[in-house]
Coordinates of C-alpha atoms in Angstrom, one line a residue:
Chain Y
X1 CA 18.3 7.4 -10.3
X2 CA 20.6 6.6 -13.0
X3 CA 23.3 8.9 -14.6
X4 CA 22.1 8.4 -17.8
X5 CA 18.5 9.5 -17.0
X6 CA 17.7 13.2 -17.5
X7 CA 16.6 14.6 -14.2
X8 CA 14.0 17.0 -14.5
X9 CA 13.5 19.5 -12.2
X10 CA 10.2 19.0 -10.1
X11 CA 8.0 21.2 -7.7
X12 CA 8.0 19.6 -4.2
X13 CA 4.8 20.9 -2.9
X14 CA 5.7 20.1 0.8
X15 CA 8.6 22.4 1.1
X16 CA 6.7 25.4 -1.4
X17 CA 5.9 28.7 -0.3
X18 CA 3.7 29.4 -3.4
X19 CA 4.3 26.9 -6.3
X20 CA 7.2 25.5 -5.3
X21 CA 9.2 26.8 -8.2
X22 CA 12.1 28.1 -6.0
X23 CA 12.5 25.1 -3.9
X24 CA 12.4 22.8 -7.2
X25 CA 15.0 25.0 -8.5
X26 CA 17.1 25.0 -5.5
X27 CA 17.0 21.0 -5.1
X28 CA 17.9 21.0 -8.6
X29 CA 21.0 23.1 -8.9
X30 CA 22.1 22.4 -5.1
X31 CA 21.7 26.2 -4.2
X32 CA 20.3 27.4 -1.1
X33 CA 16.5 28.0 -1.7
X34 CA 16.4 31.4 0.0
X35 CA 19.2 32.7 -2.5
X36 CA 16.8 31.8 -5.5
X37 CA 13.9 33.3 -3.9
X38 CA 15.9 36.6 -3.3
X39 CA 16.7 36.3 -7.1
X40 CA 13.3 36.1 -8.2
X41 CA 12.4 39.2 -6.0
X42 CA 14.9 41.4 -7.1
X43 CA 14.6 40.3 -10.8
X44 CA 10.5 41.1 -10.7
X45 CA 11.1 44.8 -9.6
X46 CA 12.3 45.0 -13.2
X47 CA 9.1 45.4 -15.4
X48 CA 8.1 42.3 -13.1
X49 CA 10.5 40.1 -14.9
X50 CA 10.9 37.6 -12.0
X51 CA 6.9 37.4 -11.7
X52 CA 6.7 36.2 -15.5
X53 CA 9.7 33.9 -15.3
X54 CA 8.3 32.2 -12.2
X55 CA 4.7 31.7 -13.7
X56 CA 6.1 30.2 -16.8
X57 CA 8.4 27.8 -14.8
X58 CA 5.4 27.0 -12.6
X59 CA 3.3 25.7 -15.7
X60 CA 6.6 23.9 -17.1
X61 CA 7.8 22.0 -13.9
X62 CA 5.7 19.3 -12.7
X63 CA 5.0 18.1 -9.1
X64 CA 7.4 16.1 -7.4
X65 CA 5.9 12.4 -7.5
X66 CA 5.4 11.3 -4.3
X67 CA 8.0 8.0 -3.2
X68 CA 6.5 4.8 -2.6
X69 CA 7.7 2.3 -0.2
X70 CA 7.5 -1.5 0.1
X71 CA 4.0 -3.4 -0.8
X72 CA 3.9 -4.6 2.8
X73 CA 4.6 -1.4 4.3
X74 CA 2.0 0.5 1.8
X75 CA -0.8 -2.0 2.3
X76 CA -0.4 -1.6 6.0
X77 CA -0.5 2.2 5.6
X78 CA -3.7 1.9 3.4
X79 CA -5.2 -0.5 5.8
X80 CA -4.6 2.0 8.9
X81 CA -2.4 -0.3 10.4
X82 CA 0.4 1.9 10.5
X83 CA 0.7 5.7 10.3
X84 CA 1.4 6.2 6.9
X85 CA 4.9 8.6 6.7
X86 CA 2.6 11.4 5.2
X87 CA 4.0 14.3 3.3
X88 CA 5.0 16.8 5.8
X89 CA 4.3 20.4 4.8
X90 CA 6.9 22.6 6.3
X91 CA 5.1 25.5 6.1
X92 CA 6.2 29.0 5.0
X93 CA 8.3 30.9 7.3
X94 CA 6.4 34.2 7.8
X95 CA 9.0 36.4 9.0
X96 CA 11.1 35.6 6.0
X97 CA 8.3 35.7 3.4
X98 CA 7.4 39.1 5.0
X99 CA 10.9 40.3 4.6
X100 CA 11.0 39.0 1.1
X101 CA 8.0 40.6 0.3
X102 CA 8.8 44.0 1.6
X103 CA 12.1 43.9 -0.1
X104 CA 10.2 43.2 -3.4
X105 CA 8.0 46.3 -2.5
X106 CA 10.9 48.4 -1.8
X107 CA 12.8 47.8 -5.0
X108 CA 9.7 48.1 -7.0
X109 CA 9.1 51.8 -5.7
X110 CA 12.6 52.5 -6.1
X111 CA 12.7 51.3 -9.8
X112 CA 9.4 52.9 -10.5
X113 CA 10.6 56.6 -8.7
X114 CA 13.8 56.2 -10.7
X115 CA 11.6 56.3 -13.7
X116 CA 12.8 53.2 -15.4
X117 CA 9.4 51.1 -14.1
X118 CA 6.3 50.3 -16.1
X119 CA 3.5 52.9 -16.4
X120 CA 1.5 52.3 -12.9
X121 CA -1.5 51.0 -14.8
X122 CA 0.3 48.2 -16.4
X123 CA 2.2 47.5 -13.2
X124 CA -0.9 47.1 -11.2
X125 CA -2.5 45.0 -14.0
X126 CA 0.6 42.9 -14.2
X127 CA 0.4 42.3 -10.4
X128 CA -2.9 41.3 -10.5
X129 CA -2.6 39.0 -13.1
X130 CA 0.3 37.3 -11.5
X131 CA -1.7 37.0 -8.1
X132 CA -4.7 35.8 -9.9
X133 CA -3.1 32.8 -11.8
X134 CA -1.1 32.2 -8.5
X135 CA -4.4 31.6 -6.9
X136 CA -6.0 29.5 -9.4
X137 CA -3.0 27.5 -10.2
X138 CA -2.5 26.8 -6.4
X139 CA -5.9 25.4 -6.3
X140 CA -5.1 23.2 -9.3
X141 CA -1.9 22.3 -7.6
X142 CA -3.6 20.8 -4.6
X143 CA -6.5 18.6 -6.2
X144 CA -6.1 15.0 -5.0
X145 CA -5.6 12.4 -7.6
X146 CA -8.6 10.5 -6.5
X147 CA -11.4 13.1 -7.2
X148 CA -9.9 13.6 -10.9
X149 CA -9.9 10.0 -11.6
X150 CA -13.5 9.2 -10.0
X151 CA -15.2 11.6 -12.2
X152 CA -16.0 11.1 -16.1
X153 CA -16.5 13.5 -19.0
X154 CA -17.4 16.9 -17.8
X155 CA -17.6 15.9 -14.2
X156 CA -14.0 14.9 -14.4
X157 CA -12.7 18.5 -14.9
X158 CA -15.7 20.5 -12.5
X159 CA -15.4 18.1 -9.7
X160 CA -12.3 19.3 -8.0
X161 CA -13.3 22.6 -8.6
X162 CA -16.2 22.3 -6.3
X163 CA -14.4 19.8 -4.0
X164 CA -14.9 22.5 -1.2
X165 CA -15.8 26.0 -0.7
X166 CA -12.4 27.3 -0.1
X167 CA -11.4 26.4 -3.4
X168 CA -14.5 28.1 -4.9
X169 CA -13.7 31.0 -3.2
X170 CA -10.2 30.9 -4.3
X171 CA -10.9 30.5 -7.7
X172 CA -13.5 33.4 -7.8
X173 CA -10.9 35.5 -6.2
X174 CA -8.3 34.7 -8.9
X175 CA -10.8 35.3 -11.7
X176 CA -11.6 38.6 -10.0
X177 CA -8.1 39.8 -9.9
X178 CA -7.8 38.8 -13.6
X179 CA -10.9 40.8 -14.5
X180 CA -9.5 43.8 -12.6
X181 CA -6.2 43.2 -14.6
X182 CA -8.1 43.3 -17.7
X183 CA -10.4 46.2 -16.8
X184 CA -7.0 48.1 -15.9
X185 CA -5.3 47.4 -18.9
X186 CA -8.6 48.6 -21.1
X187 CA -9.5 51.8 -19.2
X188 CA -5.6 52.5 -18.9
X189 CA -5.0 51.9 -22.9
X190 CA -6.5 55.5 -24.1
X191 CA -8.1 53.8 -27.0
X192 CA -11.4 54.7 -28.8
X193 CA -14.5 52.7 -28.5
X194 CA -14.1 49.7 -30.7
X195 CA -10.4 48.9 -30.2
X196 CA -11.2 49.0 -26.2
X197 CA -14.1 46.1 -26.9
X198 CA -11.6 44.0 -29.1
X199 CA -8.8 44.6 -26.3
X200 CA -11.2 43.7 -23.4
X201 CA -12.5 40.5 -25.6
X202 CA -9.1 39.3 -26.7
X203 CA -7.5 39.9 -23.1
X204 CA -10.4 38.2 -21.5
X205 CA -10.2 35.3 -23.3
X206 CA -6.1 35.1 -23.2
X207 CA -6.6 35.6 -19.3
X208 CA -9.1 32.4 -19.4
X209 CA -7.0 30.3 -21.3
X210 CA -3.9 30.8 -19.5
X211 CA -6.1 30.2 -16.0
X212 CA -7.6 27.0 -17.1
X213 CA -4.7 25.7 -19.2
X214 CA -3.0 24.0 -15.8
X215 CA -6.1 22.5 -15.0
X216 CA -6.3 20.6 -18.5
X217 CA -2.4 19.4 -17.9
X218 CA -3.1 18.6 -14.5
X219 CA -6.1 16.6 -15.2
X220 CA -4.5 14.8 -18.3
X221 CA -1.3 14.0 -16.1
X222 CA -3.2 12.6 -13.5
X223 CA -5.1 10.2 -15.9
X224 CA -1.9 9.4 -17.1
X225 CA -0.5 8.7 -13.4
X226 CA -3.7 6.6 -12.9
X227 CA -3.2 4.3 -15.8
X228 CA 0.3 3.6 -14.5
X229 CA -1.0 2.9 -11.2
X230 CA -3.2 0.4 -12.5
X231 CA -0.4 -1.1 -14.7
X232 CA 1.8 -1.2 -11.4
X233 CA -1.3 -2.9 -9.8
X234 CA -1.3 -5.8 -12.3
X235 CA 2.5 -6.3 -11.7
X236 CA 2.2 -6.2 -8.3
X237 CA -0.9 -8.9 -8.2
X238 CA 1.4 -11.1 -10.5
X239 CA 3.8 -10.7 -8.2
X240 CA 2.0 -11.8 -5.2
X241 CA 0.5 -14.7 -6.9
X242 CA 4.4 -15.5 -7.3
X243 CA 4.8 -15.3 -3.8
X244 CA 2.0 -17.1 -2.7
X245 CA 2.9 -20.1 -5.0
X246 CA 6.5 -20.0 -3.0
X247 CA 4.6 -20.2 0.2
X248 CA 2.2 -22.5 -0.6
X249 CA 5.1 -24.9 -2.0
X250 CA 6.9 -24.5 1.5
X251 CA 3.9 -25.4 3.3
X252 CA 3.3 -28.4 1.2
X253 CA 7.1 -29.4 1.8
X254 CA 6.8 -28.6 5.3
X255 CA 3.8 -31.3 5.6
X256 CA 5.9 -33.8 3.9
X257 CA 8.9 -33.5 5.9
X258 CA 7.2 -32.9 9.4
X259 CA 8.9 -35.5 10.9
X260 CA 12.4 -33.9 10.4
X261 CA 11.9 -30.7 13.0
X262 CA 15.6 -29.3 11.8
X263 CA 14.3 -29.3 8.2
X264 CA 11.0 -28.0 8.7
X265 CA 12.6 -25.3 10.6
X266 CA 15.1 -24.5 8.2
X267 CA 12.3 -24.3 5.2
X268 CA 10.2 -22.1 7.6
X269 CA 13.2 -19.8 8.3
X270 CA 14.3 -19.5 4.5
X271 CA 10.7 -19.0 3.4
X272 CA 9.9 -16.1 6.1
X273 CA 13.3 -14.6 5.1
X274 CA 12.1 -14.2 1.6
X275 CA 8.5 -12.9 2.1
X276 CA 9.9 -10.6 4.8
X277 CA 12.4 -9.0 2.4
X278 CA 9.9 -8.8 -0.4
X279 CA 7.1 -7.3 1.9
X280 CA 9.3 -4.7 4.1
X281 CA 12.1 -4.3 1.3
X282 CA 15.2 -4.2 3.6
X283 CA 17.2 -5.7 0.7
X284 CA 20.6 -4.2 0.5
X285 CA 21.3 -2.5 -2.6
X286 CA 23.7 -4.6 -5.2
X287 CA 27.1 -5.2 -5.1
X288 CA 27.8 -4.2 -1.1
X289 CA 29.3 -5.7 1.6
X290 CA 25.9 -6.3 3.3
X291 CA 24.2 -7.9 0.5
X292 CA 27.2 -10.3 0.3
X293 CA 27.3 -11.1 3.7
X294 CA 23.6 -11.5 3.5
X295 CA 24.0 -14.0 0.5
X296 CA 26.6 -16.0 2.4
X297 CA 24.7 -16.5 5.6
X298 CA 21.5 -17.5 4.0
X299 CA 23.8 -20.2 2.1
X300 CA 25.1 -21.4 5.8
X301 CA 21.6 -21.3 7.2
X302 CA 20.3 -23.7 4.2
X303 CA 23.3 -26.3 4.2
X304 CA 24.0 -26.3 8.2
X305 CA 20.6 -25.6 9.6
X306 CA 21.5 -22.6 12.1
X307 CA 19.9 -19.6 12.4
X308 CA 22.3 -16.9 11.4
X309 CA 21.4 -13.4 12.3
X310 CA 22.9 -10.3 10.7
X311 CA 23.1 -6.8 12.3
X312 CA 24.6 -4.2 10.0
X313 CA 25.6 -0.5 10.8
X314 CA 26.4 1.3 7.3
X315 CA 27.7 -0.5 4.1
X316 CA 30.0 0.2 1.7
X317 CA 30.9 -1.0 -2.1
X318 CA 32.5 -4.5 -2.2
X319 CA 35.9 -4.3 -2.9
X320 CA 38.3 -7.2 -3.6
X321 CA 39.6 -7.0 -0.3
X322 CA 36.2 -6.5 1.2
X323 CA 35.4 -9.9 -1.0
X324 CA 37.8 -11.5 1.0
X325 CA 36.9 -10.7 4.3
X326 CA 33.3 -11.8 3.4
X327 CA 34.8 -15.3 2.4
X328 CA 36.6 -15.3 5.6
X329 CA 33.1 -14.3 7.4
X330 CA 31.5 -17.2 5.7
X331 CA 34.4 -19.7 7.0
X332 CA 33.6 -18.3 10.6
X333 CA 29.9 -18.8 10.2
X334 CA 30.7 -22.6 8.7
X335 CA 32.7 -23.3 11.5
X336 CA 30.2 -21.8 14.3
X337 CA 27.3 -24.0 12.7
X338 CA 29.4 -27.3 12.2
X339 CA 31.6 -27.2 15.6
X340 CA 29.9 -25.0 17.8
X341 CA 26.8 -26.8 18.5
X342 CA 25.1 -23.4 19.0
X343 CA 21.7 -23.2 17.2
X344 CA 22.3 -19.5 16.5
X345 CA 25.3 -17.6 15.4
X346 CA 25.1 -13.5 15.3
X347 CA 26.9 -11.6 12.9
X348 CA 27.3 -7.9 13.2
X349 CA 29.1 -5.7 10.3
X350 CA 30.2 -2.2 10.9
X351 CA 31.2 0.2 8.3
X352 CA 32.5 3.3 9.5
X353 CA 35.0 5.6 7.8
X354 CA 37.9 4.3 9.1
X355 CA 37.4 0.5 9.1
X356 CA 35.2 -2.2 8.1
X357 CA 34.6 -4.9 11.0
X358 CA 32.7 -7.9 11.0
X359 CA 32.0 -9.8 14.3
X360 CA 30.8 -13.6 14.1
X361 CA 29.7 -15.1 17.4
X362 CA 28.2 -18.1 18.8
X363 CA 27.8 -19.3 22.4
X364 CA 28.7 -23.1 21.7
X365 CA 31.1 -24.9 23.5
X366 CA 34.3 -23.2 22.1
X367 CA 37.8 -24.6 21.8
X368 CA 41.2 -24.0 23.2
X369 CA 43.4 -21.7 20.3
X370 CA 46.6 -23.6 21.7
X371 CA 45.5 -27.1 20.6
X372 CA 43.9 -26.6 17.5
X373 CA 43.2 -30.1 16.1
X374 CA 42.8 -31.3 12.5
X375 CA 39.5 -30.5 11.4
X376 CA 40.4 -26.9 13.0
X377 CA 43.1 -26.4 10.6
X378 CA 40.8 -24.3 8.2
X379 CA 40.9 -21.6 10.7
X380 CA 44.5 -20.5 10.1
X381 CA 44.5 -21.0 6.2
X382 CA 40.9 -19.7 5.8
X383 CA 40.5 -16.9 8.0
X384 CA 43.3 -15.6 9.4
X385 CA 45.7 -16.0 6.5
X386 CA 43.2 -14.9 4.2
X387 CA 42.4 -11.6 6.2
X388 CA 45.8 -11.1 6.5
X389 CA 46.5 -10.9 2.7
X390 CA 43.6 -8.7 2.3
X391 CA 45.7 -6.2 4.5
X392 CA 43.5 -6.6 7.6
X393 CA 43.4 -8.4 10.6
X394 CA 41.7 -11.4 12.3
X395 CA 41.1 -11.9 16.1
X396 CA 39.6 -15.0 17.6
X397 CA 38.5 -15.0 21.2
X398 CA 37.6 -18.2 22.6
X399 CA 37.8 -21.0 25.5
X400 CA 36.3 -24.2 25.7
X401 CA 32.6 -23.5 27.1
X402 CA 32.8 -19.9 26.4
X403 CA 31.6 -20.0 22.6
X404 CA 33.7 -18.3 20.1
X405 CA 33.9 -15.1 18.7
X406 CA 35.8 -14.2 15.1
X407 CA 36.7 -10.3 14.6
X408 CA 37.6 -9.3 11.3
X409 CA 39.0 -5.9 10.8
X410 CA 40.1 -4.2 7.6
X411 CA 41.3 -0.7 7.4
X412 CA 39.8 1.7 4.6
Chain N
X1 CA 18.0 -18.4 31.8
X2 CA 15.9 -16.0 33.8
X3 CA 17.1 -16.6 37.3
X4 CA 17.2 -12.9 37.5
X5 CA 13.8 -12.5 38.3
X6 CA 12.7 -13.3 41.5
X7 CA 8.7 -13.9 41.0
X8 CA 8.3 -14.0 37.2
X9 CA 4.9 -15.3 37.2
X10 CA 4.0 -12.3 38.9
X11 CA 4.1 -9.8 35.9
X12 CA 0.4 -9.1 34.4
X13 CA 0.5 -8.8 30.7
X14 CA -1.9 -7.6 28.2
X15 CA -1.5 -8.9 24.7
X16 CA -2.2 -6.7 21.4
X17 CA -2.1 -8.5 17.9
X18 CA -4.4 -8.5 15.4
X19 CA -3.8 -12.0 14.5
X20 CA -5.4 -14.7 17.2
X21 CA -3.1 -17.3 16.2
X22 CA 0.0 -15.4 17.1
X23 CA -2.0 -14.4 20.6
X24 CA -2.6 -17.9 21.3
X25 CA 0.8 -18.7 20.5
X26 CA 2.1 -16.5 23.0
X27 CA -0.3 -17.6 25.5
X28 CA 0.8 -21.0 25.2
X29 CA 4.7 -20.2 25.0
X30 CA 4.8 -17.8 28.3
X31 CA 0.8 -18.3 29.7
X32 CA 2.7 -20.4 32.5
X33 CA 5.3 -17.9 33.4
X34 CA 3.2 -14.5 33.6
X35 CA -0.2 -13.4 34.1
X36 CA -1.9 -12.6 30.6
X37 CA -4.9 -10.3 31.9
X38 CA -6.4 -9.1 28.7
X39 CA -5.9 -9.2 24.9
X40 CA -6.8 -6.5 22.0
X41 CA -7.0 -7.0 18.5
X42 CA -7.0 -3.5 17.2
X43 CA -6.6 0.0 18.6
X44 CA -10.1 0.6 20.5
X45 CA -10.1 -2.9 21.7
X46 CA -6.3 -2.9 23.1
X47 CA -6.9 0.5 24.6
X48 CA -9.9 -0.6 26.3
X49 CA -8.6 -3.8 27.6
X50 CA -5.3 -2.3 28.5
X51 CA -7.0 0.7 30.6
X52 CA -9.3 -1.9 32.3
X53 CA -6.5 -4.5 33.2
X54 CA -3.8 -2.1 34.3
X55 CA -1.0 -4.4 33.3
X56 CA 2.5 -4.3 34.2
X57 CA 3.6 -4.6 30.6
X58 CA 1.7 -4.4 27.3
X59 CA 3.0 -6.7 24.2
X60 CA 2.3 -4.5 21.6
X61 CA 2.3 -5.7 17.9
X62 CA 3.6 -2.5 15.7
X63 CA 1.1 -3.0 12.9
X64 CA -2.4 -3.0 13.9
X65 CA -5.8 -1.9 12.5
X66 CA -6.8 1.5 13.5
X67 CA -3.5 3.5 13.3
X68 CA -1.0 0.7 14.3
X69 CA 0.9 0.3 17.8
X70 CA 1.9 4.0 17.8
X71 CA -1.7 5.0 18.1
X72 CA -2.3 2.7 20.9
X73 CA 0.6 4.2 22.8
X74 CA -0.4 7.5 22.3
X75 CA -4.2 7.1 23.1
X76 CA -3.2 4.9 26.6
X77 CA -0.4 7.3 27.5
X78 CA -3.0 10.3 27.6
X79 CA -4.4 8.7 30.5
X80 CA -1.8 6.7 31.9
X81 CA 1.5 7.9 30.8
X82 CA 3.2 5.5 32.9
X83 CA 1.9 2.4 31.2
X84 CA 5.1 0.3 29.9
X85 CA 5.0 -1.0 26.5
X86 CA 7.3 -3.7 24.7
X87 CA 7.1 -3.7 21.0
X88 CA 6.9 -6.9 18.8
X89 CA 6.9 -7.0 15.1
X90 CA 7.6 -8.9 12.0
X91 CA 8.4 -5.8 10.0
X92 CA 11.9 -5.1 11.1
X93 CA 11.5 -2.0 8.7
X94 CA 13.6 0.8 10.5
X95 CA 11.2 3.7 10.6
X96 CA 8.4 1.1 12.3
X97 CA 11.0 0.2 14.7
X98 CA 12.0 3.8 15.4
X99 CA 8.7 5.3 15.2
X100 CA 7.2 3.1 17.8
X101 CA 10.2 3.5 20.3
X102 CA 10.0 7.3 19.7
X103 CA 6.2 7.1 20.5
X104 CA 7.4 5.4 24.0
X105 CA 7.8 2.0 23.7
X106 CA 10.4 0.8 26.3
X107 CA 11.9 -1.8 24.1
X108 CA 11.4 -4.0 20.8
X109 CA 11.9 -7.5 20.2
X110 CA 11.0 -9.4 16.9
X111 CA 8.3 -12.0 16.7
X112 CA 10.8 -14.8 16.2
X113 CA 12.3 -14.3 19.8
X114 CA 12.2 -17.0 21.9
X115 CA 10.1 -18.0 24.9
X116 CA 12.5 -17.4 27.5
X117 CA 13.9 -14.6 26.0
X118 CA 10.5 -12.8 26.1
X119 CA 9.7 -13.6 29.5
X120 CA 13.3 -11.9 30.4
X121 CA 12.5 -9.0 28.1
X122 CA 8.8 -8.6 29.8
X123 CA 10.5 -8.7 33.1
X124 CA 13.1 -6.3 32.1
X125 CA 10.3 -3.4 30.7
X126 CA 8.3 -4.2 33.8
X127 CA 10.8 -3.1 36.1
X128 CA 11.6 0.1 34.4
X129 CA 14.5 -0.9 31.8
X130 CA 14.6 -1.0 28.2
X131 CA 15.0 -3.9 26.1
X132 CA 16.8 -3.6 22.6
X133 CA 17.4 -6.3 20.1
X134 CA 20.4 -6.7 18.1
X135 CA 18.6 -5.1 15.0
X136 CA 17.1 -2.1 17.2
X137 CA 20.7 -1.6 18.6
X138 CA 22.3 -1.6 14.9
X139 CA 19.6 0.7 13.5
X140 CA 20.2 3.4 16.6
X141 CA 23.7 2.9 16.0
X142 CA 23.4 3.9 12.5
X143 CA 20.9 6.8 13.6
X144 CA 23.4 8.5 15.8
X145 CA 26.6 8.0 13.8
X146 CA 26.3 9.0 10.3
X147 CA 23.9 12.0 11.3
X148 CA 26.2 13.9 13.4
X149 CA 28.3 16.8 12.0
X150 CA 30.0 19.3 14.3
X151 CA 27.7 22.0 14.0
X152 CA 24.7 20.0 15.5
X153 CA 26.7 18.8 18.7
X154 CA 25.6 21.5 20.7
X155 CA 23.0 19.5 23.0
X156 CA 24.0 16.5 25.0
X157 CA 20.7 14.7 23.7
X158 CA 22.1 14.4 20.2
X159 CA 24.6 12.2 20.7
X160 CA 25.7 9.0 22.2
X161 CA 28.4 8.6 24.8
X162 CA 31.3 6.2 24.4
X163 CA 30.1 4.0 26.8
X164 CA 26.6 3.8 25.4
X165 CA 27.9 3.2 21.8
X166 CA 30.2 0.4 23.3
X167 CA 27.2 -1.2 24.7
X168 CA 25.1 -0.8 21.9
X169 CA 27.9 -2.2 19.4
X170 CA 27.7 -5.1 22.2
X171 CA 24.1 -5.7 21.9
X172 CA 23.9 -5.5 18.0
X173 CA 26.8 -8.5 18.0
X174 CA 24.6 -10.6 20.2
X175 CA 25.7 -10.2 23.6
X176 CA 23.2 -10.6 26.5
X177 CA 23.4 -7.7 29.4
X178 CA 25.1 -10.4 31.6
X179 CA 27.7 -10.8 28.9
X180 CA 28.3 -7.3 28.3
X181 CA 28.7 -6.6 31.9
X182 CA 31.2 -9.0 32.1
X183 CA 33.0 -7.8 28.9
X184 CA 33.0 -4.4 30.0
X185 CA 33.7 -4.8 33.8
X186 CA 30.5 -3.1 34.8
X187 CA 27.5 -4.3 36.6
X188 CA 24.1 -5.3 34.9
X189 CA 22.9 -2.2 36.7
X190 CA 25.1 -0.2 34.7
X191 CA 24.5 -2.0 31.5
X192 CA 20.8 -1.2 31.9
X193 CA 21.3 2.5 33.0
X194 CA 23.3 2.9 29.7
X195 CA 20.4 1.2 27.7
X196 CA 17.7 3.2 29.3
X197 CA 19.6 6.4 28.7
X198 CA 20.0 5.4 24.9
X199 CA 16.4 5.0 25.2
X200 CA 15.8 8.6 26.4
X201 CA 18.0 10.0 24.0
X202 CA 16.3 8.0 21.0
X203 CA 12.9 9.3 22.4
X204 CA 13.7 12.7 23.2
X205 CA 16.5 13.7 20.8
X206 CA 15.6 16.7 18.5
X207 CA 13.6 15.6 15.1
X208 CA 16.1 16.9 13.2
X209 CA 18.7 14.2 13.2
X210 CA 16.7 11.1 13.0
X211 CA 14.8 12.6 10.3
X212 CA 17.7 13.3 8.2
X213 CA 18.8 9.9 8.7
X214 CA 15.8 8.8 7.9
X215 CA 15.6 10.5 4.7
X216 CA 19.0 9.7 3.7
X217 CA 18.2 6.1 4.0
X218 CA 15.0 7.1 1.9
X219 CA 12.6 6.1 4.6
X220 CA 10.6 9.5 4.6

């Protein structure tokens, strides 16, 4: 996410105990989640303030959106060809939750005994309201997108409600709790009959509205998501078409050049790499060492028709010194491609805290370092000297018949 | 190249891949040097073919209808825990590679591997050793390097020894086992032992670190 974007805190349902508000706040502020949960419990002891804040935040914070993977991986997951990295629910730490609940009850009791609390009836009504809303909203959070999109009109609203008997029971329990809260409120109010009726009607309507609100928000949000999904699907179809074109093009080229195995291999390799990168998304991020090395090796593969394999461990931002290392790596790859006679060059790049190392290795004919002939003059100027200027060192290991390994190191 | 194996034609192999073209390509390439005793194109047919033929090695595609290669390993291992799997993939996606290894595969190679190397890899897996491609070695180094903090080093399984790290680094640099042995002045058998031990750690180490590594790389 870029710096300019407003980072909204969201509720990660996979680590949630109730609605994910605490987990979301913890992610957002970088605090331990236990501290926030504790805070809510403590504040709740005073006139249930924490409970009300929690409920308001529950409404205000959207659910954390699922991350998407590369299209090829997603397609394979959809088709059941690989087990999708499903959201894993971390579950509730029961002992910790019990401890927090006991603490909350204890604190509330102390506040009540101390005389600063709410009247008992109001307190009970508040707890019932919070519990009822919690149960209903929890159901709303766990509606699957598919069910909301599938229905139409009023069915769209009701379908998720009756998805499973447990959700129906949950909603009935939630509504009963709300009803009980309203009853407590009305009975405890000590007003005359007319005022009671008005209060009953008013609070019932309010309770229903507040309970139903998340459903409406959720359904609207899901519809918006579905629209976005459709747009994405279109964009993907365009990309797929573009890719098919490029693959078809390559196949046509291969047929035309069927007589030249080297060219055919080069074409096939290039296309394979392009397609794989798009499908499985292992493209390194912008301006990094690995990205620069990848660009160079693709170019060397294309111009010299050898196979260059890059394996990297770690990555780092491309500084001017590292750019020199990359250029030296390129020279080493080109040398291997032109002079070694090997069909494959292995490149290994490792960036750790202390240094960056790049190894370029071939199993070709090698040479004697002592008598570097004219066309090897490049080695000294373009590799050894260049790396030395950047503050690193180059070590060349080779012997006739032994292959060559160029090792470039740059301390960080 | 593969003069190490005394009787290479003896290995009995089942090949599992959903692309018939790839299966016949492999058959054509290595059919003369190993004994192909069965085929599978999705999870149920693969499990049936493997349990019927009881091969020395299963060549297993990572992406497969019915739950992927991992599912095949799970179902076969339920009745035949000693069955040996060599994973083959075009994907190269880290979570697939690590996933199939953690499920129990004894090796991972990409589909662009040459026929000679594939036969050698089959022999290695058949004799109980592990086969790491340079790419897999890179992933493993990545997984075990950044993710280690001092507090979590309480179990042997959660870190690689200096020697294992050296061996992995050489594999990532493109060295064959024979070349690694020469480089480190140890026997090929010792190299194999180190790689097998890395494989074991990869399969058994606590999930936490690998998960965190995957999360850091936005894989989960």
